[in-house]
Coordinates of C-alpha atoms in Angstrom, one line a residue:
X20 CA 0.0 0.0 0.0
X21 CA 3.1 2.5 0.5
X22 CA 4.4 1.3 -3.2
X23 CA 0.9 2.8 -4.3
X24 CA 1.0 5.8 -2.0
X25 CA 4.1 7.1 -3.3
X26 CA 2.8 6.3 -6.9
X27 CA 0.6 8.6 -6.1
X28 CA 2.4 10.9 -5.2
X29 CA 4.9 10.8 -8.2
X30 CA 7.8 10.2 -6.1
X31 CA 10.9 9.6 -8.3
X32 CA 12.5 7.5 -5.5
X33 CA 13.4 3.4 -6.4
X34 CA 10.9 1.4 -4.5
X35 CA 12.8 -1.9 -3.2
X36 CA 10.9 -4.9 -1.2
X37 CA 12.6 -7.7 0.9
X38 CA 11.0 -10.7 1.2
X39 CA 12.5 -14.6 2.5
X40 CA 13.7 -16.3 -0.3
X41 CA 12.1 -19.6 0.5
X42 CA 9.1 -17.8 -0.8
X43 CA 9.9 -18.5 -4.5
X44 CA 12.5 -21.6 -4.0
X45 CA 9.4 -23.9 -2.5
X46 CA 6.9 -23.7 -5.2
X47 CA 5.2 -26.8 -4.4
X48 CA 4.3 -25.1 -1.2
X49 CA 0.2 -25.0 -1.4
X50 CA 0.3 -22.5 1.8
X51 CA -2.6 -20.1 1.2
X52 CA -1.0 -17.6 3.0
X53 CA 2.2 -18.0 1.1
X54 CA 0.6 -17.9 -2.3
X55 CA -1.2 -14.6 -1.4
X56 CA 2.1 -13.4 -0.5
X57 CA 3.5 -14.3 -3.9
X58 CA 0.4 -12.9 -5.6
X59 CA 1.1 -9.2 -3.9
X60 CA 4.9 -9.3 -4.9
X61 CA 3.7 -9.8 -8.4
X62 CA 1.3 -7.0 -8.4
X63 CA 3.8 -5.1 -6.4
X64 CA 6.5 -5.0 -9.3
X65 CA 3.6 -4.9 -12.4
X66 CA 1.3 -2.1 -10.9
X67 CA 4.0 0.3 -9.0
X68 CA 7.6 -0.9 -10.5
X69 CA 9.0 -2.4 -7.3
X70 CA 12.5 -4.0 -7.4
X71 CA 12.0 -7.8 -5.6
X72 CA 14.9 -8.6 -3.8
X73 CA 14.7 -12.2 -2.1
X74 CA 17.0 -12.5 1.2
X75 CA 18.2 -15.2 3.2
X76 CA 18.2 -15.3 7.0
X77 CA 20.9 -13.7 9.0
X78 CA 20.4 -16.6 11.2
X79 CA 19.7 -19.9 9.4
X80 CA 18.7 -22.2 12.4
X81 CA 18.7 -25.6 11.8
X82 CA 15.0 -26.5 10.5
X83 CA 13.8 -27.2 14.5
X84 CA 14.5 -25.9 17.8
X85 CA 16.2 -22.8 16.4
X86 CA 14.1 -21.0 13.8
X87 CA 15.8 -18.8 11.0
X88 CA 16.3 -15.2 11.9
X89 CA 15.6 -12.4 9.0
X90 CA 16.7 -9.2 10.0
X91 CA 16.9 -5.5 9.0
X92 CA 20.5 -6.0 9.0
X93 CA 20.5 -7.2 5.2
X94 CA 19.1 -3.7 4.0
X95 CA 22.8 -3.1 4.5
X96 CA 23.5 -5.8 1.7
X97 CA 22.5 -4.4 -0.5
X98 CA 25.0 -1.9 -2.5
X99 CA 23.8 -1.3 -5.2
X100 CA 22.2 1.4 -3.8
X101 CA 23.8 4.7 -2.3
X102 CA 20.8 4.8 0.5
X103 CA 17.7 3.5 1.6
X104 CA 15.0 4.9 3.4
X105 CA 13.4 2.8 5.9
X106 CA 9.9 3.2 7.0
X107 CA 8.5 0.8 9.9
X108 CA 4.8 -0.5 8.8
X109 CA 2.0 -0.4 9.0
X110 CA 1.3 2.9 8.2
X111 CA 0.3 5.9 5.7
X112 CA 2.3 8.3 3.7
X113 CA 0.6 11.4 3.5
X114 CA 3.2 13.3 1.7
X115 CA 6.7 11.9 0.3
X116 CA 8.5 15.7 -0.7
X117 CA 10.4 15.4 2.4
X118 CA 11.1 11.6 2.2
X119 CA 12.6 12.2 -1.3
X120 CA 14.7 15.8 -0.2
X121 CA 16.4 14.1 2.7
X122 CA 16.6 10.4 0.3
X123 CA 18.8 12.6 -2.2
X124 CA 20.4 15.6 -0.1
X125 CA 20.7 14.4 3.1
X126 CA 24.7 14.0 4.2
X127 CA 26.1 10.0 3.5
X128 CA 26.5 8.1 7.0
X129 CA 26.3 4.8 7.6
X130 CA 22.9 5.4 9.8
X131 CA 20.9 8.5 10.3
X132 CA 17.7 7.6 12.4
X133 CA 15.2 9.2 14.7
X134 CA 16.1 9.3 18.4
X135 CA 14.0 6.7 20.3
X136 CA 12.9 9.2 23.4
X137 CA 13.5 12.9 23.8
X138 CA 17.0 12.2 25.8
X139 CA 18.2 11.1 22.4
X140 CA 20.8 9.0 23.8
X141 CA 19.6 6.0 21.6
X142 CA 18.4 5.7 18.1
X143 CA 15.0 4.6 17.1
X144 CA 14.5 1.8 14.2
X145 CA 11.1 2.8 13.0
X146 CA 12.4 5.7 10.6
X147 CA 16.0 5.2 9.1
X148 CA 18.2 6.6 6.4
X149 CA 20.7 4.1 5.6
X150 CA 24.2 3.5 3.5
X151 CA 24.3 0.3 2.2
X152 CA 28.3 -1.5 2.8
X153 CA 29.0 -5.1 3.0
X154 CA 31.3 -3.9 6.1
X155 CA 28.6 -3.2 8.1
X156 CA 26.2 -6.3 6.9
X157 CA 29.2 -8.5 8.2
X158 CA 29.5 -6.9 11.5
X159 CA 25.6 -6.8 12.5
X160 CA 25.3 -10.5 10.9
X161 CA 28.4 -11.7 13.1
X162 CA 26.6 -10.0 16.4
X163 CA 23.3 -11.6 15.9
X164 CA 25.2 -15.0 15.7
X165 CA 26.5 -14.2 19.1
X166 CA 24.1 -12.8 21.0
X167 CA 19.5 -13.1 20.5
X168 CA 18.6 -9.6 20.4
X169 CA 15.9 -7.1 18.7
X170 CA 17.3 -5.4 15.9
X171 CA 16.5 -2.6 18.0
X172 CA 18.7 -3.2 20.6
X173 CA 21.0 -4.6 17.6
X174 CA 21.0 -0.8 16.0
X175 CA 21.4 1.0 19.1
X176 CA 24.6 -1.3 20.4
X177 CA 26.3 -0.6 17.2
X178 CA 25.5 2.8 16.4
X179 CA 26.1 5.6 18.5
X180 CA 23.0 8.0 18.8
X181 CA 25.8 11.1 19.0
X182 CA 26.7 10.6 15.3
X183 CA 23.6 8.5 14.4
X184 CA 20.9 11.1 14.6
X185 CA 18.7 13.2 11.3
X186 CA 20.0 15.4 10.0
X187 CA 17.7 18.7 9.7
X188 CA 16.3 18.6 6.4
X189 CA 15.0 21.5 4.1
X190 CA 12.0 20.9 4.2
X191 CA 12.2 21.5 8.4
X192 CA 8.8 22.3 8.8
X193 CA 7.8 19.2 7.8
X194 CA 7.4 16.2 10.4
X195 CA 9.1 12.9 9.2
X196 CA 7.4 10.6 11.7
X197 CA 4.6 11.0 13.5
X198 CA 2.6 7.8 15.6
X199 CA -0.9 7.7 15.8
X200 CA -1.1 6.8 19.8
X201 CA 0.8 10.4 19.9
X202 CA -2.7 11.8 18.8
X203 CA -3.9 10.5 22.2
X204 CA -1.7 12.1 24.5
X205 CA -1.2 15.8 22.9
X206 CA -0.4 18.7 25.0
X207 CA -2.9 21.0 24.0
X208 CA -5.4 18.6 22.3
X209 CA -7.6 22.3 21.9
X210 CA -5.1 23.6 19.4
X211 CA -4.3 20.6 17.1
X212 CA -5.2 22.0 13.8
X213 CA -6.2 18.3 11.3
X214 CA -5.4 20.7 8.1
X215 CA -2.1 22.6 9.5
X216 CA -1.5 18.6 10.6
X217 CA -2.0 16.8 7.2
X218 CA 0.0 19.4 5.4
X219 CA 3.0 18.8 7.3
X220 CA 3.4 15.5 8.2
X221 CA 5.3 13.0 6.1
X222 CA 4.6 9.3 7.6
X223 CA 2.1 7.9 10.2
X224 CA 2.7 4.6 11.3
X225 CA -0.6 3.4 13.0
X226 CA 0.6 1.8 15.9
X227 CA -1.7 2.1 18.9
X228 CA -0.5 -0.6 22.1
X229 CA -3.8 -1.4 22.8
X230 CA -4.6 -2.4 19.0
X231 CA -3.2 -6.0 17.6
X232 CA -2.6 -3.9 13.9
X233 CA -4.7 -1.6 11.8
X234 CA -4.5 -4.7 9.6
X235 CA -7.4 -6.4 12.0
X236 CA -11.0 -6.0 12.5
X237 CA -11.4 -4.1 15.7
X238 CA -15.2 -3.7 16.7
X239 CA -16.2 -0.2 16.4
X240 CA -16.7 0.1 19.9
X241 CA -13.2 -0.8 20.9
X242 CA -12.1 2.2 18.9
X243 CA -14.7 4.4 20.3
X244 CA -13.1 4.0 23.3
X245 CA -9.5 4.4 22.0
X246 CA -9.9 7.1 19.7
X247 CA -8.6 10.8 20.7
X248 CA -11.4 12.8 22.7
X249 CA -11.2 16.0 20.9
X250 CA -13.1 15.8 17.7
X251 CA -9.6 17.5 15.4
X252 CA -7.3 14.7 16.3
X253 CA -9.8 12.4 16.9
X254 CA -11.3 13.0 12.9
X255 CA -7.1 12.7 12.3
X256 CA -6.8 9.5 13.8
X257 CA -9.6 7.9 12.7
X258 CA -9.7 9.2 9.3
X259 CA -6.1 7.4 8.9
X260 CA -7.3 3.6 10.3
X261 CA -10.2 4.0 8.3
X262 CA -8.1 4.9 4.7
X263 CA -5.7 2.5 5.5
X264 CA -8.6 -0.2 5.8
X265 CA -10.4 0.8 2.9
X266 CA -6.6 0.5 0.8
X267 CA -6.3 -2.9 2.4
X268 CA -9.0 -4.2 0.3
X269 CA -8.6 -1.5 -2.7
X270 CA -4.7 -2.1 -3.4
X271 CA -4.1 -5.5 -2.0
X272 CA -7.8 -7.0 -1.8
X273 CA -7.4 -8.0 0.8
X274 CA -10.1 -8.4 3.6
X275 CA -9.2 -7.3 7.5
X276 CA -7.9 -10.1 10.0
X277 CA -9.5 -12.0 12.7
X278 CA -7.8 -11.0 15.5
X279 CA -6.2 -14.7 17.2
X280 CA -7.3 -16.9 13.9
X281 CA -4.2 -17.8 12.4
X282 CA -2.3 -17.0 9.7
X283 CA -3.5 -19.3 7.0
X284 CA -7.1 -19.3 8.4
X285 CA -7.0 -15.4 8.1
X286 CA -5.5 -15.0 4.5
X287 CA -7.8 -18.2 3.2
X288 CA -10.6 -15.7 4.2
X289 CA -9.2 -12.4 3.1
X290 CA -8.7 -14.4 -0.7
X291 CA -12.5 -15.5 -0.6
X292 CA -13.5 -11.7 -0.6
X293 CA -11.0 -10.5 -2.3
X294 CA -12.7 -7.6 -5.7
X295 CA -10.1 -9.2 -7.8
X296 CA -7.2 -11.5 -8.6
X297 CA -4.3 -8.9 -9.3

């Protein structure tokens, strides 16, 4: 749904997907879940010119007790790029301008990331700027084989925050990242402006604690009772679940999930109501 957003948009950025490369080497594999999987990588690359890259695990594991590890490590394998931008789903791009400016002008550094809490003293992994260098692949591979940790606490062991941060960007003004449960909690709720708010804002994941996804059917009344109070970041907030449900089904057709059903059950049911085959 991003690949279509910035489509939209017009961006002139290179759109590049990872996905396990199991998916394509197993094609006897009658997983419905898999085969939808396959189906949106095809319609990625027709409908919005997406680059497929498959990628093996960091961590291979050995086919039982330890499971293969993918990580976002191997977005540093990949150098035959100069940088990648990084955005954490699920979420909506309201406006890529400053997404491309800081993709193309931005400084070169290995990592430039938003800080995870306002003490800055570590970096966040849900909005990096990255240089690809087979240096650094091998040195973040090498420390996952030692040690079971997030790729968050991965990134923030490796790279400093002092040298690690974003850069201000021209178009300063505009807010890269922004999370929806921030809607919840604003200062001055009374003076949140939805226009002033949509015209400056880059990316909003949609990523409330309380909420398994905004890929799952939530009854109404649970988000009644989540949504913002005040009626301009609460028409914000729920204004951006509801467009990213309604491009679930027009971009992907794909149906909401079950919350708890699993995997397969989910996508079996999401394919029976699905507009059209892509």
């Amino acid at each position: 749904m991003q690949f279509a957003e910035l489509q939209r948009e017009k961006s002139p950025a290179a759109r590049v997907l990872l996905f396990p490369r199991d998916w394509i080497e197993d094609e006897e594999d009658e997983d419905p879940y898999l085969e939808t999987s396959r189906r949106l990588l095809r319609a990625a690359a027709r409908r919005y010119r997406v680059v497929l890259r498959p990628v093996d695990p960091v961590i291979k594991g050995d086919g039982d007790s330890i499971p293969p590890r993918y990580s976002l490590a191997s977005f540093f394998s990949l150098i035959d790029y100069d940088r990648l931008l990084y955005l954490a789903p699920s979420g909506i791009i309201i406006d890529s301008l400053a997404m491309d400016a800081l993709l193309a002008f931005a400084a070169s550094r290995r990592i430039a990331a938003l800080p995870e809490d306002p003490t800055a003293s570590k970096i966040s992994t849900d909005f990096m700027l990255l240089q690809p260098s087979l240096s650094t692949f091998r040195k973040l591979s090498a420390a996952l084989g030692e040690a079971d940790v997030s790729d968050t606490k991965l990134f923030q062991e490796t790279f400093d925050a002092s040298t690690s941060l974003l850069p201000p960007t021209a178009e300063s003004e505009t807010t890269l990242y922004y999370e929806s449960s921030e809607l919840r909690t604003l200062d001055d709720p009374e003076s949140f402006n939805s226009t002033q708010f949509l015209s400056t804002t880059a990316y909003v994941r949609l990523a409330d604690p309380e909420l398994p996804g905004p890929e799952y059917d939530v009854p109404y009344g649970q988000m009644v009772q989540l949504r913002p109070k005040e009626e301009e970041p609460r028409w914000v907030w729920e204004k951006l679940y509801f467009k990213f449900r309604g491009n679930r089904m027009d971009v992907c057709g794909l149906d909401l999930l079950m919350p708890g059903k699993p995997k397969v059950a989910a996508a079996t049911e999401a394919e029976a109501v699905a507009l059209e085959e892509l």
